[in-house]
Short mmCIF file of C-alpha atoms in Angstrom, two decimals:
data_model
loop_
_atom_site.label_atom_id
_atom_site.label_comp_id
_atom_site.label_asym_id
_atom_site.label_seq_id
_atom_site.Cartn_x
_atom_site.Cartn_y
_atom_site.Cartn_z
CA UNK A 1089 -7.35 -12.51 2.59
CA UNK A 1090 -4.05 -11.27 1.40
CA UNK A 1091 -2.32 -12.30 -1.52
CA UNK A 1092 1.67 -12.56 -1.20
CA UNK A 1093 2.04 -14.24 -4.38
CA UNK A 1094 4.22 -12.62 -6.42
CA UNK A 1095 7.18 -12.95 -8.19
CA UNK A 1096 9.02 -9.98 -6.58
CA UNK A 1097 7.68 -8.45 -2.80
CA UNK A 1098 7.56 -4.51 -3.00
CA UNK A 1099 9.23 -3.31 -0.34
CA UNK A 1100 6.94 -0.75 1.96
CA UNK A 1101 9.16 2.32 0.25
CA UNK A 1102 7.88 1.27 -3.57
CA UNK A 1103 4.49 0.52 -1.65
CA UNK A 1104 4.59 3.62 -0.76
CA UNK A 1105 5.22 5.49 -4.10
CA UNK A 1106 2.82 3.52 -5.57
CA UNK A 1107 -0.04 4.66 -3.60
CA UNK A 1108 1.05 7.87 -3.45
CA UNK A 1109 0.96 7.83 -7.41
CA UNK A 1110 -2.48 6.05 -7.54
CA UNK A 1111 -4.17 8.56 -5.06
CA UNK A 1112 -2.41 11.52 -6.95
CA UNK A 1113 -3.95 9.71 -9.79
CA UNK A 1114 -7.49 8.76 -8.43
CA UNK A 1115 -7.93 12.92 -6.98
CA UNK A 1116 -6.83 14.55 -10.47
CA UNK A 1117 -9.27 17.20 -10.77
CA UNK A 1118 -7.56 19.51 -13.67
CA UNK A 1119 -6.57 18.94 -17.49
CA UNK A 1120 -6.16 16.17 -18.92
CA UNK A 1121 -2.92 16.87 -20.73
CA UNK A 1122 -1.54 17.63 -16.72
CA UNK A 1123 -2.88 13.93 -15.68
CA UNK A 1124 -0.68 11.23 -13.52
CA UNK A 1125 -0.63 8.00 -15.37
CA UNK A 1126 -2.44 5.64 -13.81
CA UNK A 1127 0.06 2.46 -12.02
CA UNK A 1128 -0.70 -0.92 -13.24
CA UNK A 1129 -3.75 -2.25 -11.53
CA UNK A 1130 -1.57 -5.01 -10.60
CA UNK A 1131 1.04 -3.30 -8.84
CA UNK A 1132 -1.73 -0.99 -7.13
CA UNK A 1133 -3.10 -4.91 -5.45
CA UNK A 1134 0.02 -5.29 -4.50
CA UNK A 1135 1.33 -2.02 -2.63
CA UNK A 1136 -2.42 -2.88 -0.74
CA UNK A 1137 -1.30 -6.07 0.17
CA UNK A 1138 2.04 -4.62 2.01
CA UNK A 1139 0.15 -1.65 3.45
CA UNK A 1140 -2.60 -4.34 4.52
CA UNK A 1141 0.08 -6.80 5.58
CA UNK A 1142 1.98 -4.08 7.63
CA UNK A 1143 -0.99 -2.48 9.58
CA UNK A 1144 -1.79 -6.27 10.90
CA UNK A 1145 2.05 -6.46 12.33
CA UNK A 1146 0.85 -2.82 13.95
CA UNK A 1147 -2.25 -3.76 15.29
CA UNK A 1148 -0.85 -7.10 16.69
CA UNK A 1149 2.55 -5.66 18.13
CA UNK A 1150 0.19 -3.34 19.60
CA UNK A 1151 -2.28 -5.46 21.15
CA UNK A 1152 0.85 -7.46 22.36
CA UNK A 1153 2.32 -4.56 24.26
CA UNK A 1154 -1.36 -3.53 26.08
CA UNK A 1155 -1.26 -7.07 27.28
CA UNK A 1156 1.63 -6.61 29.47
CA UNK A 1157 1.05 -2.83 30.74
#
């Protein structure tokens, strides 16, 4: 279930940076000193929820359109 309750919606751009960051993040594989801050665990949840909420418009806007080929 997704949660859209938050003060401020990210918009898909900052979604986007944000998971970008985290999975730059999440992959480091080098020195520590070189290491991408991890994003607030909050703000990670919530560039999910737009990414989540934004493949659903895709997948129904696409099962719309097959219904009328």
């Amino acid at each position: 279930r997704l949660s859209m309750v938050t003060m401020r919606i990210l918009t898909r751009t900052e979604a986007i940076e944000i998971l970008e960051k985290y999975n730059e993040w999440r992959r480091f594989d080098g020195d520590i000193g070189d290491n991408t801050p991890m994003p607030e665990p909050k703000l990670i949840g919530e560039a999910i929820d737009i990414a989540l909420f934004e493949l659903l418009l895709l997948e129904v806007s696409d099962s719309q359109n097959q219904r009328f080929r």
